[in-house]
Amino acid sequence: MKPALKRSAPWLAALGLAALAAFAVGRCTAPDGNAEHTHDETETTWTCAMHPQVRQPEPGLCPICGMDLIPLRAGDAPGPGEVTLSPRAAALARVRTTPVRRLGGGGALRLLGRVALDETTLDTVTAWVGGRIERLHVRVTGQRIRRGQAVATLYSPEIYAAQQDLITARRQLERLEGASELARSGARATLEAARQRLRLLGVPDAELTRLEAAESPARRITIRSPFGGTVIERLTTEGAYVQTGTPLYRLADLDRLWVQLDAYEQDLARLEVGQSVRLEVQGLSGEPLDGRVAFLDPVVDPRTRTARVRVEVANPDGRLRPGMFVEATLDASAEAGATQPLVVPASAPLFTGRRALVYVEVEGGPAPTYVARPVRLGPRAGDHYPVVAGLAEGERVVTEGAFALDADLQIRGGDSLMTASEADPFADVHAELPAAFRAGLGPVVERYLDVQRALADDDLEAARRSAGAADDATAAFTPDAPEAAAARWAELSGRIRAEAARIGSAASLEAARGAFEPLSAAIADVLRAFGNPLDAPLRLTHCPMAFDDRGAAWVQAGEAVDNAYFGASMLTCGSVRETVPPGGFLSAEGAR
């Protein structure tokens, strides 16, 4: 029997190797052009109809509401943020889509803003002496007051004592009317010292004359406003104790106001001081108002990519009120090469907290399919929102029926508006950069793609040469861009050059592929921060078996999976996680 066992040992070893090969093929297919991962078709997940976020491997009760769980097969679950409808369901939901477009060129530039206070007219009425406020004569915010008007009555022990000294000095001088000149000069000096003390306390000369003529010191002193205007803030109450210089009221002259407009950085070249502006105020009916640009903010907001444009307007009749919304039209001719901003209809985005979400139509599918995508939007301008990041020109967004899609996605357990994270997915995006910036990024990304293709072809020498070319292209690109974008590129370019140098000196394909992973992460961050600079779409692809099942991602140009970590041994192992169209941005989730 022992010789028979020995003869069967090679067959057992071969059987074991075959089982291991079958396991590997079951997880990622060999390079036959088909990169599907296998799933257990009979595996069932149980969920709750009222709380679709609940997922359990066995039947039972919902831990939230106690309802019976219902089966949800793995094949029935939607992709992340994806909704597929039958044509009939799409018609019933009345889903309508509109392409993302750029604002038309031409001479008219429309901006959105608000009426604001003229900062040069702001004044503060203060207490010129310390004490207790016994009465406020102006008690209502919004009340107009004139220059010299009494605004408060104050009890001040310090003024009381100083006035007592002033009256005593005056009476002493009167009693010495027939005395020697020496005695009278001393009395006059005492009286002048008492007057000077009150002047230093802030008593005006007119009030000082009245205090000196009184027969007994006053227990109260009147505070008068040295300015005229409208009270925009009352800063104290009766009975409060104040010190010298304590603010009592803030005033503004509402006969002159500012209109603060938000202009995107690509529009700033079309604006100049003195330019005429036609203003349409939503809270007013009648003829539009005319004004002129008085100031252009030298600083661009790094989050909204806008700068303030100030227009000064007269408001003698008081019709304008600070806080009103204003739409402005400027006659501004576009400069050559100026890029108009992308816009979407105001009905397209769904908002929750700080997040904005749109549903984008997926083209070419067998059934109507829509995917939820976070976007960053600028301030609303009329019937449109400017797109700062997250969409590309020509993509179709849902403008009617988005809530129905989101409700369907939530019921089926997808990443809907109500379940997605509140984190800003575009925290460091620098959108609408100069055209030269994106053009300079193009060679860097192209040389990276050369490295990716060389590793997928198992060609170490070609990968080394392409890595050297990627290093040279990165070093040659010195962008002329906003400070935040330039700083972000400096950090990313350092990472790209370091990993390209590692690939260029790699002694084996394994070493080159080890450096290719952080290089791919840097390129993904480039796509997230600055967008796709090429004229063709790029795809973020992931292989779960790379690096001993830890998994790794890379960026490629083609639709078919082209695995740079395994090469010919498992060329199509992996799946495309996200497609970035030309000019589009990689989402925060994709970049991670």
XYZ file of C-alpha atoms in Angstrom:
592
model
C 0.000 0.000 0.000
C 2.825 2.436 0.728
C 4.202 2.295 -2.859
C 0.701 3.060 -4.138
C 0.473 6.082 -1.921
C 3.809 7.329 -3.185
C 2.680 6.913 -6.770
C -0.487 8.973 -6.071
C 1.343 11.859 -4.370
C 2.124 13.763 -7.597
C -1.556 13.611 -8.573
C -2.571 14.983 -5.173
C -0.097 17.835 -5.522
C -1.388 18.621 -8.988
C -4.964 18.601 -7.662
C -4.007 21.064 -4.932
C -2.357 23.407 -7.415
C -5.439 23.276 -9.591
C -7.643 24.197 -6.636
C -5.437 27.198 -5.826
C -5.534 28.305 -9.456
C -9.298 27.995 -9.514
C -9.529 30.120 -6.351
C -7.375 32.838 -7.938
C -9.411 32.807 -11.131
C -12.589 33.034 -9.092
C -11.371 36.270 -7.535
C -9.826 37.957 -10.612
C -10.054 36.515 -14.111
C -7.059 35.878 -16.359
C -6.406 38.259 -19.252
C -9.290 37.237 -21.482
C -10.736 40.784 -21.706
C -13.330 40.102 -18.986
C -12.640 41.616 -15.551
C -15.689 40.517 -13.593
C -15.370 39.442 -9.958
C -17.493 36.423 -9.045
C -20.208 36.577 -6.410
C -22.213 33.935 -4.673
C -25.533 34.209 -6.497
C -27.381 32.485 -3.663
C -26.036 34.746 -0.898
C -28.851 36.859 0.532
C -28.654 40.050 2.578
C -31.578 41.014 4.806
C -32.664 44.632 5.186
C -35.507 46.735 6.609
C -38.054 48.429 4.374
C -38.214 51.420 6.752
C -34.475 51.601 7.524
C -32.584 50.474 4.396
C -29.227 51.174 6.013
C -29.718 48.017 8.094
C -27.858 45.034 6.571
C -27.776 41.562 8.180
C -26.697 38.161 6.823
C -29.672 36.350 8.405
C -33.428 37.038 8.746
C -34.768 38.595 11.925
C -36.141 41.866 13.287
C -34.948 45.378 12.504
C -32.858 46.614 15.459
C -34.344 50.107 15.014
C -38.098 49.628 14.543
C -38.619 45.901 15.164
C -40.145 45.146 11.737
C -39.419 41.854 9.976
C -36.397 42.069 7.698
C -36.903 41.419 3.984
C -34.424 39.731 1.615
C -32.187 41.807 -0.612
C -29.998 39.830 -2.958
C -26.536 41.169 -3.647
C -27.355 41.591 -7.319
C -30.323 43.825 -6.458
C -28.306 46.410 -4.546
C -27.510 49.561 -6.517
C -24.011 50.802 -7.126
C -22.742 53.648 -4.947
C -25.101 56.518 -5.629
C -26.574 54.867 -8.741
C -30.228 54.575 -9.760
C -31.443 52.553 -12.769
C -35.041 52.950 -13.929
C -37.065 51.252 -16.583
C -38.252 53.580 -19.370
C -41.761 53.386 -17.915
C -40.543 54.266 -14.404
C -38.516 57.168 -15.782
C -41.611 58.476 -17.561
C -43.742 58.141 -14.431
C -41.089 59.946 -12.383
C -41.067 62.678 -15.055
C -37.294 62.777 -15.072
C -35.936 65.587 -17.230
C -32.279 66.345 -17.897
C -30.373 69.415 -19.098
C -26.773 69.590 -20.344
C -24.169 71.416 -18.314
C -23.182 74.451 -20.347
C -21.117 77.565 -20.188
C -22.619 81.014 -20.009
C -22.884 82.560 -23.407
C -20.251 85.123 -24.296
C -21.071 88.664 -25.310
C -20.978 92.072 -23.783
C -23.398 91.582 -20.879
C -22.050 90.241 -17.598
C -24.579 89.382 -14.874
C -23.519 89.322 -11.241
C -25.365 88.682 -7.989
C -24.949 90.625 -4.759
C -26.537 92.386 -1.797
C -27.114 95.883 -0.550
C -24.715 96.717 2.294
C -23.885 99.650 4.552
C -21.392 102.224 3.373
C -18.524 101.614 5.784
C -17.300 105.201 5.458
C -20.511 106.486 7.115
C -20.355 104.255 10.207
C -20.042 106.108 13.534
C -20.159 105.129 17.190
C -21.674 107.260 19.976
C -19.711 106.684 23.187
C -20.004 107.776 26.811
C -17.538 110.621 27.372
C -17.598 109.989 31.121
C -18.183 106.977 33.353
C -21.354 106.472 35.390
C -24.784 104.835 35.494
C -27.283 105.240 32.666
C -30.525 106.494 34.188
C -32.398 107.075 30.943
C -31.999 106.263 27.263
C -33.699 108.799 25.026
C -33.193 106.588 21.934
C -34.423 103.097 22.647
C -35.247 101.646 19.219
C -32.888 100.349 16.550
C -33.644 102.003 13.222
C -34.494 105.403 14.715
C -32.943 108.402 12.997
C -31.161 110.949 15.180
C -29.661 114.339 14.390
C -26.316 115.811 15.314
C -26.358 117.191 18.896
C -29.501 115.298 19.925
C -29.666 114.044 23.533
C -29.424 110.260 23.496
C -28.901 109.356 27.171
C -28.955 110.765 30.705
C -26.095 109.634 32.939
C -25.489 109.826 36.675
C -21.778 110.408 37.226
C -20.286 110.891 40.727
C -17.112 112.179 39.083
C -18.942 114.949 37.199
C -20.942 115.746 40.332
C -17.763 116.259 42.367
C -16.037 118.246 39.614
C -19.067 120.547 39.228
C -19.202 121.077 42.988
C -15.567 122.248 42.857
C -16.398 124.517 39.890
C -19.333 126.191 41.683
C -17.281 126.633 44.870
C -14.429 128.254 42.912
C -16.846 130.616 41.164
C -18.447 131.691 44.456
C -15.034 132.208 46.029
C -14.054 134.513 43.176
C -17.307 136.453 43.585
C -16.680 136.930 47.328
C -13.213 138.332 46.651
C -14.547 141.044 44.356
C -13.145 143.838 46.573
C -10.026 141.988 47.689
C -6.444 142.512 46.566
C -5.322 141.574 43.116
C -3.113 138.835 44.532
C -6.060 137.141 46.259
C -8.253 137.472 43.162
C -5.577 136.008 40.875
C -5.372 132.944 43.124
C -9.179 132.526 43.010
C -9.179 132.878 39.210
C -6.499 130.178 38.928
C -8.588 127.847 41.089
C -11.674 128.466 38.935
C -9.737 127.788 35.721
C -8.353 124.554 37.172
C -11.919 123.404 37.942
C -12.977 124.228 34.391
C -10.000 122.368 32.922
C -10.820 119.304 34.990
C -14.302 119.151 33.455
C -12.915 119.718 29.981
C -10.579 116.749 30.452
C -13.559 114.652 31.507
C -15.102 115.399 28.108
C -17.636 118.105 29.004
C -18.178 120.309 25.914
C -17.779 124.077 26.305
C -21.504 124.789 25.945
C -22.302 122.307 28.704
C -19.440 123.666 30.806
C -20.947 127.188 30.770
C -24.278 125.827 31.957
C -22.648 123.803 34.756
C -20.692 126.841 35.975
C -23.790 129.038 36.125
C -25.791 126.506 38.189
C -26.424 127.192 41.884
C -25.995 123.540 42.862
C -24.298 120.581 41.197
C -26.454 118.439 38.919
C -26.816 114.776 39.742
C -27.271 113.892 36.067
C -25.418 114.754 32.867
C -26.764 114.605 29.298
C -24.963 112.622 26.584
C -25.487 114.130 23.129
C -24.661 112.493 19.803
C -21.858 114.211 17.889
C -23.124 112.531 14.685
C -26.330 112.262 12.739
C -27.647 109.056 11.178
C -29.744 105.934 11.704
C -29.251 103.695 14.734
C -28.236 100.263 13.429
C -27.322 98.852 16.843
C -28.115 99.789 20.458
C -25.287 98.619 22.686
C -26.504 99.388 26.224
C -29.574 99.473 28.473
C -30.932 101.661 31.242
C -29.350 100.959 34.599
C -26.089 99.754 33.087
C -22.779 101.139 34.383
C -20.469 102.441 31.687
C -16.917 103.662 31.575
C -15.367 106.492 29.604
C -15.425 105.478 25.931
C -18.050 102.720 26.297
C -20.032 102.439 22.989
C -23.713 103.317 23.345
C -24.984 103.287 19.743
C -23.718 102.478 16.257
C -24.954 104.819 13.532
C -24.925 104.713 9.740
C -25.950 107.147 7.040
C -28.475 105.257 4.892
C -28.598 108.029 2.301
C -25.536 106.380 0.744
C -25.185 102.604 0.420
C -22.951 99.988 -1.176
C -23.936 97.086 -3.400
C -21.458 94.245 -2.914
C -21.362 91.952 -5.984
C -19.581 88.586 -6.304
C -17.491 88.197 -9.483
C -15.704 84.985 -10.463
C -12.001 85.264 -11.043
C -12.309 84.591 -14.783
C -14.599 87.651 -15.031
C -12.297 90.054 -13.184
C -10.372 90.929 -16.343
C -13.620 92.283 -17.798
C -14.224 94.684 -14.891
C -12.722 98.062 -14.065
C -13.326 100.936 -11.691
C -15.783 103.464 -13.084
C -17.708 100.929 -15.157
C -21.467 101.592 -15.387
C -23.796 99.062 -13.732
C -27.532 98.487 -14.084
C -29.039 97.210 -10.803
C -32.279 95.269 -10.405
C -33.397 94.953 -6.783
C -35.757 92.081 -6.002
C -37.492 93.994 -3.214
C -38.345 96.980 -5.405
C -40.579 97.437 -8.393
C -40.082 100.065 -11.020
C -37.114 101.408 -12.938
C -33.706 99.750 -12.429
C -31.056 101.726 -10.584
C -27.814 102.923 -12.137
C -24.435 102.946 -10.457
C -20.719 102.718 -11.098
C -18.031 100.304 -9.960
C -16.108 102.020 -7.169
C -13.767 99.256 -5.996
C -12.497 95.796 -7.018
C -11.385 93.568 -4.147
C -7.707 92.600 -4.627
C -8.247 89.251 -2.855
C -10.114 86.210 -4.241
C -11.991 84.007 -1.780
C -10.148 80.622 -1.982
C -13.346 78.644 -1.386
C -15.861 80.298 -3.735
C -13.223 81.640 -6.181
C -14.959 85.027 -6.208
C -13.924 88.612 -5.473
C -16.094 91.473 -4.242
C -17.095 94.255 -6.636
C -18.363 97.402 -4.883
C -20.926 99.720 -6.416
C -21.864 102.995 -4.645
C -25.490 104.091 -4.941
C -27.447 107.065 -3.631
C -30.508 106.339 -1.490
C -32.120 109.695 -0.652
C -35.653 108.310 -0.525
C -34.709 105.327 1.649
C -36.110 102.692 -0.726
C -32.983 100.574 -0.577
C -32.363 98.604 2.596
C -29.193 96.777 3.595
C -29.528 93.044 3.007
C -31.665 93.261 -0.148
C -30.704 90.931 -3.024
C -29.492 92.620 -6.203
C -28.880 91.399 -9.747
C -26.410 93.536 -11.664
C -25.792 93.782 -15.385
C -22.517 95.224 -16.644
C -21.531 95.999 -20.202
C -18.232 94.086 -20.202
C -16.663 92.751 -23.378
C -14.956 89.382 -22.938
C -11.213 89.300 -23.491
C -9.732 86.856 -25.953
C -9.404 83.412 -24.396
C -11.643 84.231 -21.444
C -13.552 81.152 -20.286
C -17.160 81.502 -19.264
C -18.170 79.611 -16.100
C -20.140 76.367 -16.221
C -23.722 76.681 -14.998
C -26.598 74.353 -14.125
C -30.284 75.242 -13.701
C -31.270 76.167 -10.170
C -33.620 73.147 -10.027
C -30.769 70.648 -10.548
C -28.907 70.618 -7.188
C -30.234 69.111 -3.978
C -28.915 70.672 -0.773
C -28.375 69.378 2.737
C -26.191 71.301 5.155
C -23.004 72.295 3.361
C -23.373 69.673 0.624
C -24.808 70.008 -2.860
C -25.691 66.950 -4.923
C -26.812 66.511 -8.525
C -27.924 63.431 -10.439
C -25.977 62.910 -13.673
C -27.329 60.812 -16.532
C -25.128 57.831 -17.496
C -25.064 57.587 -21.275
C -25.016 54.403 -23.311
C -26.736 52.109 -20.789
C -29.517 49.652 -21.663
C -31.889 51.487 -19.294
C -32.045 55.053 -17.965
C -29.347 55.280 -15.278
C -28.464 58.215 -13.065
C -25.607 58.591 -10.591
C -25.499 60.963 -7.604
C -22.497 63.265 -7.660
C -21.392 65.902 -5.109
C -20.629 69.306 -6.615
C -19.417 72.676 -5.454
C -21.521 75.629 -6.541
C -21.089 79.372 -6.443
C -23.713 81.893 -5.304
C -26.983 81.633 -7.192
C -27.271 84.008 -10.129
C -30.843 84.258 -11.364
C -32.092 80.865 -12.542
C -28.659 79.232 -12.509
C -25.862 78.156 -10.177
C -22.253 78.522 -11.350
C -20.344 75.224 -11.094
C -17.031 75.558 -9.275
C -16.170 71.841 -9.352
C -17.642 68.402 -9.916
C -19.147 68.601 -13.430
C -17.857 68.789 -16.981
C -19.338 70.626 -19.938
C -21.874 68.537 -21.837
C -22.834 66.181 -19.018
C -26.588 65.962 -18.536
C -27.956 66.660 -15.060
C -31.433 65.917 -13.775
C -33.492 69.094 -13.460
C -36.893 67.483 -12.795
C -37.443 64.303 -10.790
C -34.222 64.449 -8.731
C -36.108 64.010 -5.437
C -37.829 60.888 -6.814
C -34.445 59.430 -7.769
C -32.994 60.245 -4.366
C -35.955 58.670 -2.582
C -35.580 55.500 -4.674
C -31.867 55.372 -3.915
C -32.467 55.831 -0.182
C -35.072 53.031 -0.068
C -32.646 50.690 -1.815
C -29.815 51.554 0.582
C -27.577 53.593 -1.715
C -25.532 56.685 -0.883
C -28.387 59.173 -1.133
C -28.567 62.822 -0.181
C -29.702 61.989 3.362
C -27.132 59.247 4.051
C -23.939 60.625 2.496
C -21.272 62.327 4.568
C -21.493 66.065 5.268
C -17.759 66.463 4.585
C -16.895 68.828 1.746
C -15.609 66.602 -1.099
C -13.883 69.555 -2.753
C -11.976 70.958 0.209
C -8.857 71.755 -1.843
C -10.185 72.055 -5.382
C -8.815 74.917 -7.455
C -11.352 75.212 -10.262
C -11.344 77.476 -13.312
C -7.554 77.765 -13.330
C -5.776 79.589 -16.161
C -5.684 77.585 -19.395
C -1.873 77.556 -19.273
C -2.001 75.741 -15.916
C -4.025 72.836 -17.286
C -1.904 72.745 -20.454
C 1.221 72.403 -18.311
C -0.303 69.501 -16.382
C -1.003 67.578 -19.592
C 2.576 66.294 -20.235
C 2.933 65.238 -16.585
C -0.202 63.069 -16.747
C 0.731 61.677 -20.197
C 4.177 60.546 -19.015
C 2.541 58.900 -15.997
C 0.255 56.986 -18.383
C 3.391 55.844 -20.263
C 4.710 54.397 -16.992
C 1.372 52.657 -16.367
C 1.317 51.050 -19.813
C 4.952 49.927 -19.545
C 4.328 48.175 -16.225
C 1.178 46.536 -17.607
C 3.375 45.232 -20.472
C 6.001 43.925 -17.985
C 8.581 46.189 -19.653
C 10.925 47.399 -16.901
C 13.244 49.343 -19.214
C 10.341 51.278 -20.785
C 8.955 52.008 -17.319
C 12.322 53.467 -16.258
C 12.532 55.698 -19.328
C 8.938 56.906 -18.918
C 9.518 57.626 -15.230
C 12.520 59.776 -16.157
C 10.380 61.636 -18.697
C 7.677 62.144 -16.040
C 10.297 63.593 -13.686
C 11.512 65.988 -16.407
C 7.968 67.093 -17.324
C 7.155 67.755 -13.665
C 10.338 69.764 -13.101
C 9.720 71.824 -16.242
C 6.233 72.895 -15.164
C 6.340 76.113 -13.123
C 2.734 77.376 -13.043
C 1.643 81.000 -12.956
C -1.446 80.444 -10.808
C -3.174 81.697 -7.643
C -1.123 81.267 -4.487
C -3.208 78.387 -3.101
C -3.021 76.445 -6.383
C 0.721 77.019 -6.708
C 1.299 75.818 -3.137
C -0.782 72.692 -3.739
C 1.149 71.926 -6.926
C 4.480 72.380 -5.133
C 3.481 69.646 -2.665
C 2.163 67.292 -5.370
C 5.107 67.805 -7.731
C 7.515 66.842 -4.942
C 5.675 63.568 -4.446
C 5.563 62.848 -8.185
C 9.280 63.477 -8.686
C 10.294 61.397 -5.675
C 8.329 58.315 -6.794
C 9.349 58.757 -10.451
C 12.984 58.726 -9.337
C 12.385 55.468 -7.423
C 10.912 53.844 -10.520
C 13.788 55.146 -12.661
C 16.337 53.396 -10.422
C 14.286 50.247 -9.729
C 16.197 46.963 -10.179
C 13.092 44.828 -10.752
C 9.470 45.048 -11.809
C 8.416 44.411 -8.196
C 10.402 47.428 -6.977
C 9.017 49.623 -9.764
C 5.452 48.568 -8.965
C 6.029 49.323 -5.288
C 6.879 52.932 -6.188
C 4.077 53.080 -8.771
C 1.384 52.915 -6.056
C 2.311 56.233 -4.297
C 2.921 57.787 -7.719
C -0.635 56.837 -8.695
C -1.960 58.325 -5.440
C -0.217 61.625 -6.286
C -1.709 61.653 -9.800
C -5.170 60.945 -8.332
C -4.733 63.968 -6.055
C -3.778 66.033 -9.129
C -7.048 65.020 -10.803
C -8.938 65.848 -7.640
C -7.361 69.283 -7.119
C -6.933 70.497 -10.698
C -9.095 68.247 -12.881
C -8.356 66.133 -15.952
C -6.079 68.207 -18.245
C -6.296 65.803 -21.220
C -8.796 65.726 -24.076
C -9.764 62.122 -23.291
C -11.408 60.640 -20.177
C -9.274 59.055 -17.468
C -10.337 56.156 -15.254
C -9.439 55.396 -11.660
C -9.080 51.603 -11.515
C -8.593 49.309 -8.509
C -7.226 45.798 -8.084
C -8.153 44.046 -4.804
C -5.356 41.434 -5.034
C -2.373 43.793 -5.363
C 0.237 43.716 -2.609
C -0.957 40.509 -0.887
C -4.668 41.341 -1.064
C -4.206 44.841 0.365
C -5.384 46.287 -2.913
C -4.115 49.260 -4.911
C -5.406 51.766 -7.452
C -4.028 53.392 -10.578
C -5.127 55.806 -13.305
C -5.436 54.676 -16.906
C -6.828 55.969 -20.197
C -8.551 52.932 -21.746
C -11.895 51.383 -20.844
C -10.564 47.818 -20.510
C -8.740 47.114 -17.246
C -4.964 47.232 -17.846
C -3.406 46.051 -14.557
C -0.016 47.645 -13.911
C 0.585 45.634 -10.723
C 0.338 42.128 -12.213
C 0.996 42.653 -15.912
C 0.346 39.690 -18.199
C -0.257 37.266 -15.319
C -3.592 38.935 -14.428
C -3.886 41.844 -16.843
C -7.621 42.385 -16.444
C -7.847 41.928 -12.679
C -9.673 44.922 -11.228
C -12.564 47.268 -11.897
C -13.050 50.897 -12.888
C -14.162 52.895 -9.865
C -14.631 56.313 -11.426
C -14.355 57.985 -14.830
C -13.050 61.550 -14.998
C -14.109 63.337 -18.206
C -11.927 66.012 -19.836
C -11.976 69.046 -17.574
C -13.797 67.081 -14.852
C -12.631 66.435 -11.301
C -11.998 63.228 -9.417
C -14.288 63.093 -6.397
C -12.963 62.985 -2.834
C -14.114 59.373 -2.431
C -12.398 58.366 -5.667
C -9.152 60.063 -4.730
C -9.032 57.987 -1.567
